[in-house]
Coordinates of C-alpha atoms and ligand atoms in Angstrom, one line a residue:
Chain V
M287 CA 0.0 0.0 0.0
S288 CA 1.2 3.5 -0.8
T289 CA 1.9 6.0 2.0
S290 CA -1.0 8.2 0.8
S291 CA -3.5 5.8 2.1
L292 CA -2.1 6.3 5.6
S293 CA -2.3 10.1 5.2
T294 CA -4.1 11.9 8.1
V295 CA -5.4 14.7 5.8
W296 CA -9.0 14.1 4.9
K297 CA -11.3 16.1 2.7
R298 CA -14.9 15.5 2.2
D299 CA -15.9 14.9 -1.4
H300 CA -17.5 17.8 -3.2
F301 CA -21.2 17.4 -3.9
I302 CA -20.4 17.7 -7.6
K303 CA -17.2 15.7 -8.1
N304 CA -16.2 16.9 -11.5
P305 CA -14.4 20.3 -11.0
W306 CA -15.3 21.4 -14.6
I307 CA -19.1 20.9 -14.0
R308 CA -18.8 22.3 -10.5
W309 CA -17.2 25.6 -11.6
T310 CA -19.4 25.9 -14.7
I311 CA -22.5 25.8 -12.5
I312 CA -21.0 28.3 -9.9
I313 CA -20.0 30.8 -12.6
A314 CA -23.2 30.4 -14.6
G315 CA -25.3 30.8 -11.4
T316 CA -23.5 33.9 -10.3
A317 CA -23.8 35.4 -13.8
Y318 CA -27.5 34.7 -13.9
I319 CA -28.2 36.4 -10.5
I320 CA -26.3 39.6 -11.7
F321 CA -28.1 39.6 -15.0
A322 CA -31.5 39.1 -13.3
L323 CA -30.9 41.9 -10.8
N324 CA -30.2 44.2 -13.7
D325 CA -33.2 43.0 -15.6
I326 CA -35.7 43.8 -12.9
H327 CA -34.3 47.4 -12.7
F328 CA -33.4 47.1 -9.1
D329 CA -31.9 50.5 -8.8
M330 CA -31.2 52.9 -6.0
Q331 CA -33.1 55.7 -7.7
R332 CA -36.4 53.9 -7.3
M333 CA -35.6 52.9 -3.7
R334 CA -34.9 56.6 -2.9
E335 CA -38.2 57.7 -4.4
G336 CA -40.3 54.9 -3.0
W337 CA -39.1 55.1 0.5
P338 CA -40.9 58.3 1.6
R339 CA -44.1 57.0 0.0
A340 CA -43.8 53.8 2.0
V341 CA -43.3 55.9 5.2
D342 CA -46.3 58.1 4.4
F343 CA -48.3 55.0 3.8
F344 CA -47.4 53.6 7.2
H345 CA -48.2 57.0 8.8
R346 CA -51.7 56.9 7.3
M347 CA -52.2 53.3 8.7
V348 CA -51.7 54.3 12.3
P349 CA -53.6 54.5 14.5
P350 CA -55.7 51.6 13.3
D351 CA -59.3 52.4 12.9
F352 CA -61.6 49.9 14.5
S353 CA -64.8 52.0 14.0
R354 CA -65.9 49.6 11.2
W355 CA -65.9 46.8 13.7
P356 CA -69.2 45.1 12.8
M357 CA -68.0 44.8 9.2
I358 CA -64.6 43.4 10.3
Q359 CA -66.3 41.0 12.7
K360 CA -68.6 39.7 10.0
G361 CA -65.6 39.2 7.7
V362 CA -63.5 37.5 10.3
L363 CA -66.3 35.1 11.3
E364 CA -66.9 34.3 7.7
S365 CA -63.2 33.5 7.1
L366 CA -63.3 31.4 10.2
Q367 CA -66.4 29.5 9.0
M368 CA -64.9 29.0 5.6
A369 CA -61.7 27.6 7.1
V370 CA -63.4 25.3 9.5
I371 CA -65.9 23.9 7.0
A372 CA -63.2 23.5 4.3
T373 CA -60.8 21.8 6.7
T374 CA -63.5 19.4 8.0
V375 CA -64.6 18.4 4.5
S376 CA -61.1 18.0 3.3
I377 CA -59.7 15.9 6.2
I378 CA -62.6 13.5 5.8
L379 CA -62.2 13.2 2.0
A380 CA -58.4 13.0 2.5
I381 CA -58.8 9.5 4.0
P382 CA -60.0 7.8 0.9
L383 CA -57.9 10.0 -1.3
S384 CA -54.6 9.3 0.5
L385 CA -55.3 5.6 0.7
G386 CA -55.9 5.8 -3.0
A387 CA -52.7 7.7 -3.5
A388 CA -50.6 5.2 -1.5
R389 CA -48.9 2.7 -3.7
N390 CA -48.8 0.0 -1.1
I391 CA -52.5 0.1 -0.4
S392 CA -54.1 1.1 -3.6
I393 CA -54.6 -0.7 -6.9
K394 CA -53.1 0.6 -10.1
W395 CA -55.9 2.7 -11.7
V396 CA -57.1 4.1 -8.4
Y397 CA -53.5 5.1 -7.6
L398 CA -53.0 6.8 -10.9
L399 CA -56.4 8.7 -10.6
S400 CA -55.7 9.8 -7.0
R401 CA -52.1 10.9 -7.9
A402 CA -53.4 12.8 -11.0
F403 CA -55.9 14.7 -8.7
V404 CA -53.2 15.4 -6.2
V405 CA -50.8 16.8 -8.8
I406 CA -53.5 19.0 -10.3
A407 CA -54.7 20.3 -7.0
R408 CA -51.2 21.1 -5.9
S409 CA -50.2 22.8 -9.1
F410 CA -52.6 25.8 -8.8
P411 CA -52.0 28.5 -6.1
P412 CA -55.2 29.1 -4.1
I413 CA -55.8 32.5 -5.5
I414 CA -56.0 31.1 -9.1
V415 CA -58.3 28.4 -8.0
A416 CA -60.5 31.0 -6.2
I417 CA -60.7 33.1 -9.4
I418 CA -61.9 30.0 -11.3
F419 CA -64.5 29.0 -8.7
V420 CA -65.7 32.6 -8.4
K421 CA -66.2 32.7 -12.1
A422 CA -68.1 29.4 -12.0
F423 CA -70.2 29.8 -8.8
G424 CA -70.4 33.6 -8.3
F425 CA -69.2 35.7 -5.3
G426 CA -69.3 34.7 -1.7
P427 CA -68.0 32.1 0.8
F428 CA -69.1 29.1 -1.2
P429 CA -66.5 29.3 -4.0
G430 CA -64.1 30.2 -1.1
I431 CA -64.8 26.9 0.7
L432 CA -64.4 25.0 -2.5
T433 CA -61.1 26.7 -3.1
L434 CA -59.7 25.9 0.3
A435 CA -61.0 22.3 0.3
F436 CA -59.6 21.7 -3.2
T437 CA -56.1 22.9 -2.4
A438 CA -56.2 21.2 1.1
L439 CA -57.0 17.9 -0.5
G440 CA -54.0 18.2 -2.8
F441 CA -51.8 18.9 0.3
M442 CA -53.3 16.1 2.4
G443 CA -53.4 13.6 -0.5
K444 CA -49.7 14.0 -1.0
L445 CA -48.4 14.2 2.6
L446 CA -50.8 11.6 4.1
G447 CA -50.4 9.4 1.1
E448 CA -46.6 9.4 1.5
A449 CA -47.0 8.7 5.2
I450 CA -49.1 5.7 4.4
E451 CA -46.5 4.5 1.9
N452 CA -43.9 4.6 4.6
I453 CA -45.7 2.5 7.2
D454 CA -44.4 -0.8 8.5
P455 CA -45.8 -3.5 6.3
G456 CA -45.3 -6.2 8.9
Q457 CA -48.1 -4.7 11.1
V458 CA -50.5 -4.7 8.2
E459 CA -49.6 -8.3 7.3
A460 CA -50.3 -9.4 10.9
V461 CA -53.7 -7.9 10.8
R462 CA -54.4 -9.5 7.4
A463 CA -53.4 -12.8 8.9
T464 CA -56.1 -12.6 11.5
G465 CA -58.8 -12.8 8.8
A466 CA -59.7 -9.1 9.0
N467 CA -61.3 -7.8 5.8
W468 CA -59.9 -4.8 3.9
F469 CA -61.6 -2.2 6.0
K470 CA -60.6 -3.7 9.3
V471 CA -57.0 -4.0 8.0
Q472 CA -57.0 -0.2 7.3
L473 CA -58.5 0.4 10.8
Y474 CA -56.0 -1.7 12.7
G475 CA -53.0 -2.1 10.4
V476 CA -52.8 1.3 8.8
A477 CA -54.7 3.9 10.9
P478 CA -52.7 3.5 14.2
Q479 CA -49.5 3.9 12.3
V480 CA -50.4 7.2 10.6
M481 CA -52.8 8.6 13.2
P482 CA -50.3 11.1 14.8
R483 CA -49.3 12.3 11.3
Y484 CA -53.0 12.6 10.3
V485 CA -53.9 14.7 13.4
G486 CA -50.8 16.9 13.0
L487 CA -51.5 17.5 9.3
S488 CA -55.2 18.3 10.1
I489 CA -54.2 21.0 12.6
Y490 CA -51.7 22.3 10.2
L491 CA -54.3 22.3 7.5
L492 CA -56.7 24.4 9.6
D493 CA -53.8 26.8 10.1
I494 CA -53.1 27.0 6.3
N495 CA -56.8 27.4 5.5
L496 CA -57.2 30.2 8.0
R497 CA -54.4 32.1 6.4
A498 CA -55.7 31.4 2.9
S499 CA -59.3 32.3 3.9
T500 CA -58.2 35.8 4.8
I501 CA -56.6 36.2 1.3
I502 CA -58.9 34.7 -1.2
G503 CA -61.6 37.3 -0.4
I504 CA -59.5 39.6 -2.6
V505 CA -60.9 37.9 -5.7
G506 CA -64.4 37.8 -4.2
A507 CA -64.4 34.4 -2.6
G508 CA -65.8 35.6 0.8
G509 CA -64.2 36.3 4.1
I510 CA -62.2 39.2 5.6
G511 CA -60.0 39.5 2.5
G512 CA -62.8 41.3 0.6
A513 CA -63.1 43.9 3.4
L514 CA -59.3 44.3 3.3
F515 CA -59.3 44.8 -0.4
N516 CA -62.1 47.4 -0.2
A517 CA -60.4 49.3 2.5
F518 CA -57.2 49.6 0.4
H519 CA -59.3 50.6 -2.6
R520 CA -60.9 53.4 -0.7
Y521 CA -57.6 54.6 0.7
E522 CA -58.9 53.7 4.2
Y523 CA -55.4 52.6 5.3
D524 CA -56.3 52.9 9.0
T525 CA -59.2 50.5 8.6
A526 CA -57.0 48.2 6.5
F527 CA -54.4 48.2 9.3
A528 CA -57.1 47.3 11.8
I529 CA -58.1 44.3 9.6
L530 CA -54.5 43.3 9.2
L531 CA -54.1 43.4 13.0
V532 CA -57.1 41.2 13.5
I533 CA -55.7 38.7 10.9
I534 CA -52.4 38.7 12.6
V535 CA -54.0 37.9 15.9
I536 CA -56.0 35.1 14.4
V537 CA -53.0 33.6 12.7
L538 CA -50.9 33.8 15.8
G539 CA -53.6 32.3 17.9
M540 CA -53.9 29.4 15.5
E541 CA -50.2 29.0 15.5
F542 CA -50.3 28.8 19.3
I543 CA -53.1 26.3 19.4
S544 CA -51.6 24.1 16.6
S545 CA -48.2 24.0 18.3
K546 CA -49.8 23.0 21.6
V547 CA -51.8 20.2 20.0
R548 CA -48.9 18.9 18.0
G549 CA -46.7 19.0 21.1
R550 CA -49.1 16.7 22.8
L551 CA -48.9 14.2 19.9
Q552 CA -45.5 13.0 21.3
Chain Z
M1035 CA -56.4 -32.5 9.5
F1036 CA -54.0 -30.4 7.5
S1037 CA -52.4 -31.2 4.2
V1038 CA -50.2 -29.4 1.6
K1039 CA -50.1 -30.9 -1.9
N1040 CA -47.4 -30.0 -4.4
L1041 CA -47.1 -26.4 -3.4
V1042 CA -45.2 -24.3 -5.9
K1043 CA -44.3 -20.6 -5.7
K1044 CA -42.6 -18.7 -8.4
Y1045 CA -42.1 -15.0 -7.5
P1046 CA -42.5 -12.4 -10.2
T1047 CA -38.7 -12.0 -10.1
G1048 CA -38.5 -15.5 -11.5
Q1049 CA -37.2 -16.9 -8.2
M1050 CA -38.6 -20.5 -7.7
A1051 CA -39.0 -20.3 -3.9
L1052 CA -41.0 -23.6 -3.6
K1053 CA -40.6 -26.4 -6.1
G1054 CA -43.5 -28.7 -5.2
C1055 CA -43.7 -29.3 -1.5
S1056 CA -46.1 -31.8 0.1
V1057 CA -46.7 -32.1 3.8
D1058 CA -49.4 -34.0 5.8
I1059 CA -50.1 -33.3 9.4
D1060 CA -52.7 -35.5 10.9
K1061 CA -52.2 -34.9 14.6
A1062 CA -51.5 -32.0 17.0
Q1063 CA -47.7 -32.0 16.7
I1064 CA -45.0 -29.4 16.5
V1065 CA -43.4 -29.5 13.1
S1066 CA -40.1 -27.6 12.8
I1067 CA -39.0 -26.6 9.4
F1068 CA -35.2 -26.4 9.1
G1069 CA -33.4 -24.8 6.2
P1070 CA -30.8 -22.3 5.4
S1071 CA -31.7 -18.7 4.8
G1072 CA -33.5 -18.3 1.5
A1073 CA -34.6 -22.0 1.4
G1074 CA -38.3 -20.9 1.2
K1075 CA -39.4 -21.4 4.8
S1076 CA -41.2 -18.1 5.1
T1077 CA -42.7 -18.5 1.6
F1078 CA -44.0 -21.9 2.6
I1079 CA -45.8 -20.6 5.7
R1080 CA -47.1 -17.5 3.9
C1081 CA -48.5 -19.5 1.0
I1082 CA -50.6 -21.5 3.5
N1083 CA -52.6 -18.5 4.8
R1084 CA -52.2 -16.7 1.4
L1085 CA -50.2 -13.7 2.6
V1086 CA -48.3 -14.8 -0.5
E1087 CA -50.3 -16.3 -3.4
P1088 CA -49.0 -19.7 -4.3
T1089 CA -48.4 -20.4 -8.0
S1090 CA -49.9 -23.8 -7.9
G1091 CA -50.7 -26.6 -5.5
E1092 CA -53.4 -27.2 -2.8
V1093 CA -53.7 -26.6 0.9
Y1094 CA -56.4 -28.4 2.9
L1095 CA -57.4 -27.4 6.4
D1096 CA -60.1 -29.9 7.6
D1097 CA -61.2 -30.5 4.0
V1098 CA -61.4 -26.9 3.0
E1099 CA -59.2 -26.2 0.1
I1100 CA -57.6 -22.8 0.8
T1101 CA -55.7 -21.8 -2.4
S1102 CA -59.0 -21.4 -4.3
L1103 CA -60.8 -19.3 -1.7
K1104 CA -61.8 -15.7 -2.4
G1105 CA -62.9 -12.7 -0.4
R1106 CA -65.0 -13.5 2.6
E1107 CA -64.3 -17.2 2.4
L1108 CA -60.6 -16.5 2.5
H1109 CA -61.0 -14.3 5.5
K1110 CA -62.9 -17.0 7.3
A1111 CA -60.1 -19.5 6.5
R1112 CA -57.4 -17.1 7.7
R1113 CA -59.0 -16.7 11.1
Q1114 CA -58.6 -20.4 11.6
M1115 CA -54.9 -20.1 11.2
G1116 CA -52.9 -18.2 13.8
M1117 CA -49.7 -16.7 12.7
I1118 CA -46.7 -15.7 14.8
F1119 CA -44.0 -13.6 13.3
Q1120 CA -40.3 -13.2 13.5
E1121 CA -40.6 -9.4 14.0
Y1122 CA -43.6 -9.8 16.3
N1123 CA -45.5 -7.4 14.1
L1124 CA -47.5 -6.0 16.9
I1125 CA -49.5 -2.8 16.2
E1126 CA -46.9 -0.6 18.0
R1127 CA -49.1 2.3 18.9
L1128 CA -52.0 0.3 20.3
T1129 CA -52.2 -1.2 23.7
V1130 CA -51.4 -4.8 24.6
M1131 CA -55.2 -5.5 25.0
E1132 CA -56.0 -4.0 21.6
N1133 CA -53.3 -6.1 20.0
V1134 CA -54.6 -9.3 21.7
L1135 CA -58.2 -8.5 20.6
S1136 CA -57.1 -7.8 17.1
G1137 CA -56.9 -11.5 16.9
R1138 CA -60.7 -11.4 16.9
L1139 CA -61.0 -9.0 14.0
G1140 CA -62.2 -11.8 11.7
Y1141 CA -65.2 -12.4 14.0
V1142 CA -66.4 -8.9 14.9
S1143 CA -68.1 -6.2 12.7
F1144 CA -66.3 -3.1 11.5
L1145 CA -68.1 -0.8 14.0
Q1146 CA -67.3 -3.2 16.8
A1147 CA -63.7 -3.1 15.8
M1148 CA -63.7 0.7 15.4
F1149 CA -65.2 1.4 18.8
R1150 CA -63.3 -1.5 20.5
R1151 CA -66.6 -3.2 21.5
F1152 CA -65.4 -6.7 21.6
P1153 CA -67.6 -9.4 23.2
K1154 CA -67.1 -10.0 26.9
E1155 CA -66.0 -13.6 26.3
S1156 CA -63.1 -12.4 24.2
I1157 CA -62.0 -9.8 26.8
D1158 CA -62.2 -12.4 29.5
E1159 CA -60.2 -14.8 27.4
A1160 CA -57.7 -12.1 26.7
F1161 CA -57.2 -11.5 30.4
Y1162 CA -56.9 -15.2 31.0
L1163 CA -54.3 -15.6 28.3
L1164 CA -52.3 -12.6 29.4
E1165 CA -52.1 -14.1 32.8
R1166 CA -51.2 -17.5 31.4
V1167 CA -48.1 -16.1 29.6
G1168 CA -47.1 -14.0 32.5
L1169 CA -48.3 -10.6 31.3
A1170 CA -51.0 -10.0 33.9
G1171 CA -51.4 -6.2 34.4
Y1172 CA -49.9 -5.2 31.1
H1173 CA -53.1 -4.9 29.2
N1174 CA -53.1 -1.0 29.0
Q1175 CA -49.4 -0.8 28.2
R1176 CA -48.6 0.3 24.6
A1177 CA -47.0 -2.5 22.6
D1178 CA -43.9 -0.3 21.8
A1179 CA -43.1 -0.2 25.5
L1180 CA -42.6 -3.9 25.8
S1181 CA -39.4 -6.0 25.5
G1182 CA -38.9 -8.5 22.7
G1183 CA -39.9 -11.5 24.8
Q1184 CA -43.0 -9.7 26.0
R1185 CA -43.9 -8.7 22.5
Q1186 CA -43.7 -12.2 21.3
R1187 CA -45.9 -13.4 24.1
V1188 CA -48.5 -10.9 23.0
G1189 CA -48.0 -12.2 19.4
I1190 CA -48.7 -15.7 20.6
I1191 CA -51.9 -14.7 22.4
R1192 CA -53.1 -12.7 19.4
A1193 CA -52.8 -15.9 17.4
L1194 CA -54.4 -18.1 20.0
I1195 CA -57.4 -15.9 20.6
Q1196 CA -58.4 -16.6 17.0
H1197 CA -59.2 -20.1 18.1
P1198 CA -57.1 -21.4 15.3
K1199 CA -57.0 -24.9 14.0
I1200 CA -53.3 -24.6 13.3
L1201 CA -50.4 -22.3 14.2
L1202 CA -48.1 -20.9 11.6
V1203 CA -44.9 -19.7 13.3
D1204 CA -42.1 -17.9 11.4
E1205 CA -38.8 -17.8 13.2
P1206 CA -40.4 -16.8 16.5
T1207 CA -37.1 -16.5 18.4
S1208 CA -34.5 -15.1 16.1
G1209 CA -34.6 -11.6 17.7
L1210 CA -34.4 -13.0 21.2
D1211 CA -31.6 -14.0 23.6
P1212 CA -31.1 -17.7 24.1
K1213 CA -32.9 -17.9 27.4
T1214 CA -36.0 -16.0 26.3
A1215 CA -35.9 -18.0 23.0
M1216 CA -36.3 -21.2 25.0
I1217 CA -39.1 -19.8 27.1
I1218 CA -41.0 -18.7 24.0
M1219 CA -40.6 -22.0 22.3
Q1220 CA -41.7 -23.8 25.4
L1221 CA -44.8 -21.5 25.6
I1222 CA -45.7 -22.2 22.0
K1223 CA -45.3 -25.9 22.5
D1224 CA -47.3 -25.9 25.7
L1225 CA -50.1 -23.8 24.4
A1226 CA -50.3 -25.8 21.1
K1227 CA -50.7 -29.0 23.2
E1228 CA -53.2 -27.4 25.5
K1229 CA -55.4 -26.3 22.5
D1230 CA -54.6 -29.6 20.8
I1231 CA -53.6 -28.0 17.5
P1232 CA -50.5 -28.6 15.3
A1233 CA -47.9 -25.9 14.8
I1234 CA -45.5 -25.4 11.9
V1235 CA -42.5 -23.6 13.2
N1236 CA -39.8 -22.2 10.9
I1237 CA -36.6 -22.1 12.8
H1238 CA -33.0 -21.7 11.9
D1239 CA -31.6 -22.7 15.3
V1240 CA -31.1 -26.5 14.9
A1241 CA -30.6 -27.3 18.6
L1242 CA -33.7 -25.3 19.6
G1243 CA -35.8 -26.8 16.8
Q1244 CA -34.8 -30.3 17.6
R1245 CA -35.5 -29.9 21.3
Y1246 CA -39.1 -28.7 20.9
A1247 CA -40.2 -30.4 17.8
D1248 CA -42.1 -33.7 17.4
R1249 CA -41.2 -33.8 13.7
I1250 CA -38.6 -32.1 11.6
I1251 CA -38.9 -31.1 7.9
G1252 CA -35.8 -30.1 6.1
L1253 CA -36.2 -27.6 3.3
T1254 CA -33.5 -26.7 0.8
E1255 CA -33.8 -24.6 -2.2
G1256 CA -37.6 -24.9 -2.2
K1257 CA -37.6 -28.7 -1.9
I1258 CA -38.3 -30.9 1.1
V1259 CA -35.2 -33.1 1.6
F1260 CA -36.0 -34.6 5.0
D1261 CA -39.2 -35.4 6.9
G1262 CA -38.9 -37.4 10.1
P1263 CA -38.7 -37.4 13.9
P1264 CA -36.0 -35.3 15.6
A1265 CA -34.2 -38.5 16.7
E1266 CA -33.5 -39.4 13.1
V1267 CA -31.8 -36.1 12.4
S1268 CA -28.2 -37.0 11.9
E1269 CA -25.1 -35.2 10.8
E1270 CA -25.7 -36.4 7.3
T1271 CA -29.2 -35.0 7.4
L1272 CA -28.0 -31.6 8.5
T1273 CA -25.3 -31.7 5.8
M1274 CA -28.0 -32.5 3.3
I1275 CA -30.2 -29.5 4.5
Y1276 CA -27.5 -26.9 5.2
G1277 CA -24.5 -28.1 3.4
E1278 CA -21.0 -29.2 4.7
E1279 CA -20.3 -28.2 8.3
D1280 CA -19.1 -29.7 11.5
W1281 CA -22.5 -30.7 13.0
S1282 CA -21.2 -32.9 15.9
K1283 CA -21.2 -30.0 18.4
T1284 CA -24.7 -28.8 17.5
I1285 CA -26.2 -32.2 17.9
R1286 CA -24.3 -33.2 21.0
K1287 CA -25.4 -29.9 22.6
V1288 CA -29.0 -31.0 22.4
E1289 CA -28.2 -34.3 24.0
D1290 CA -26.3 -32.7 26.8
E1291 CA -29.2 -30.4 27.7
E1292 CA -31.6 -33.4 27.7
E1293 CA -29.7 -35.2 30.5
Ligands
LIG2743 N1 -41.4 -11.0 -2.2 C1 -40.4 -11.7 -2.9 N2 -40.1 -11.4 -4.2 C2 -39.2 -12.1 -4.8 N3 -38.4 -13.1 -4.3 C3 -38.7 -13.4 -3.0 C4 -39.6 -12.7 -2.2 N4 -39.7 -13.2 -1.0 C5 -38.7 -14.2 -1.0 N5 -38.1 -14.3 -2.2 C6 -37.1 -15.2 -2.5 O1 -37.6 -16.5 -2.4 C7 -36.6 -17.4 -1.8 C8 -37.1 -17.9 -0.5 O2 -37.3 -16.9 0.5 P1 -37.9 -17.1 1.9 O3 -39.1 -17.8 1.8 O4 -37.9 -15.8 2.6 O5 -36.8 -18.0 2.6 P2 -36.4 -18.3 4.1 O6 -37.6 -17.8 4.9 O7 -36.2 -19.8 4.2 O8 -35.2 -17.5 4.5 C9 -35.3 -16.5 -1.6 O9 -34.5 -16.8 -2.6 C10 -35.9 -15.1 -1.6 O10 -34.9 -14.3 -2.2
LIG2744 MG1 -37.7 -16.4 6.5

């Protein structure tokens, strides 16, 4: 053996071993960022002009104006309702969907169908889905709920489906061996293994839906977002700020609750 | 009582795991299947309760032909065969009691199973069996809090509470220390005798298998190469099953312990 194999100098392999490829990627990447910054006219002149306007904008937002409280309250409650209904519907529908989207449980054509739905549901941002549903069903919370449930199903179908794919097959096999039928196998062999994940994702989903429900109102899909949009439109920045504060409080509250619940799930 | 005829399993990979195996068991005896790793022992046992679909052949349990059953009929046949696993395969997040009662899943409705409304007789029997194997007081423990030996006891009860007509046991002791392994084998033997049912036990530990079995079957490369009482297992037999090796120590060890 040569002495080099006894050398005490050790270097970790580069992620990309070939130095030519590595340096090409680094140089090209840097060049692209410089080019891109130029292209979007990120210049100091515009920063200087914009800054006072932003400051003025913030001045007009304080103090927040809660005098339109009944309207704010109505919007908030509607958002909350939308989020709760959409979450409930989607966590129930997520069970068959994610079983369908799990390769180890599903059969071929159900799997492909479920996966196709998940891919489609995940590829549209909520705001785009909301625009489509508002066009189809008119203004109000109904298209909003559909929007939230649709995107939520994409989210749950993917993450819960993957959780199901990663379960221990031995436990499923043991339940099958007792003579349990397909449904009872899901109940005893699969459900206990993914239950903490399911509950965690459901709470997280409520969290996501609550945030989204405050935004999709901007395109007319109900909730507090519409009120926020109107306030900006009428230059009532103090009212807008009041609404923003309420949204922040709700989101933080939800964050708190969801971390508490998830903490309890070991 | 129980009969396997010309069982063949060819996996989709092309692997011929079983090349026509026939076994008849006509009394409540412990049948140990010996064979090197990859011989087809697990495949054999899994083809019996159709966790693996056999390619051809027949399996009879009390005149019911199992390989042709479908759906509900298959589930009914499965609940008459208790299976005990190498990795215990308990439902880790459920309690000991729920694991034991899962052995009754073939008998209760979906809603009963969902709301854990098992018949009183089953619960009484579960308590009795837990005490019988030395796990009294463990019923509300989660399965993942148990040691290997304790888990396998739960695995044994789960199989027994099915009221099976046969036990299918796949390497029950390979994750256990030698002492616990012997206790578990003794327990399986005692309970099988108590219920008067046969047990097919895959085992790679020759000494352990010989000690607890009434009958040994040697399986090599998917073929049965030996079938006889433990006393007839000689060095030549073991060489035939496992290949060339110095077997004198293995065999003598059993005789020593017997004295
Ligand atoms: N699911 C499977 N797919 C393909 N080949 C398999 C599968 N399970 C087992 N085999 C093969 O079949 C043969 C027998 O395996 P197995 O029954 O597990 O043997 P043993 O339990 O005696 O160790 C081995 O060659 C193994 O690689
Ligand atoms: Mg095996």
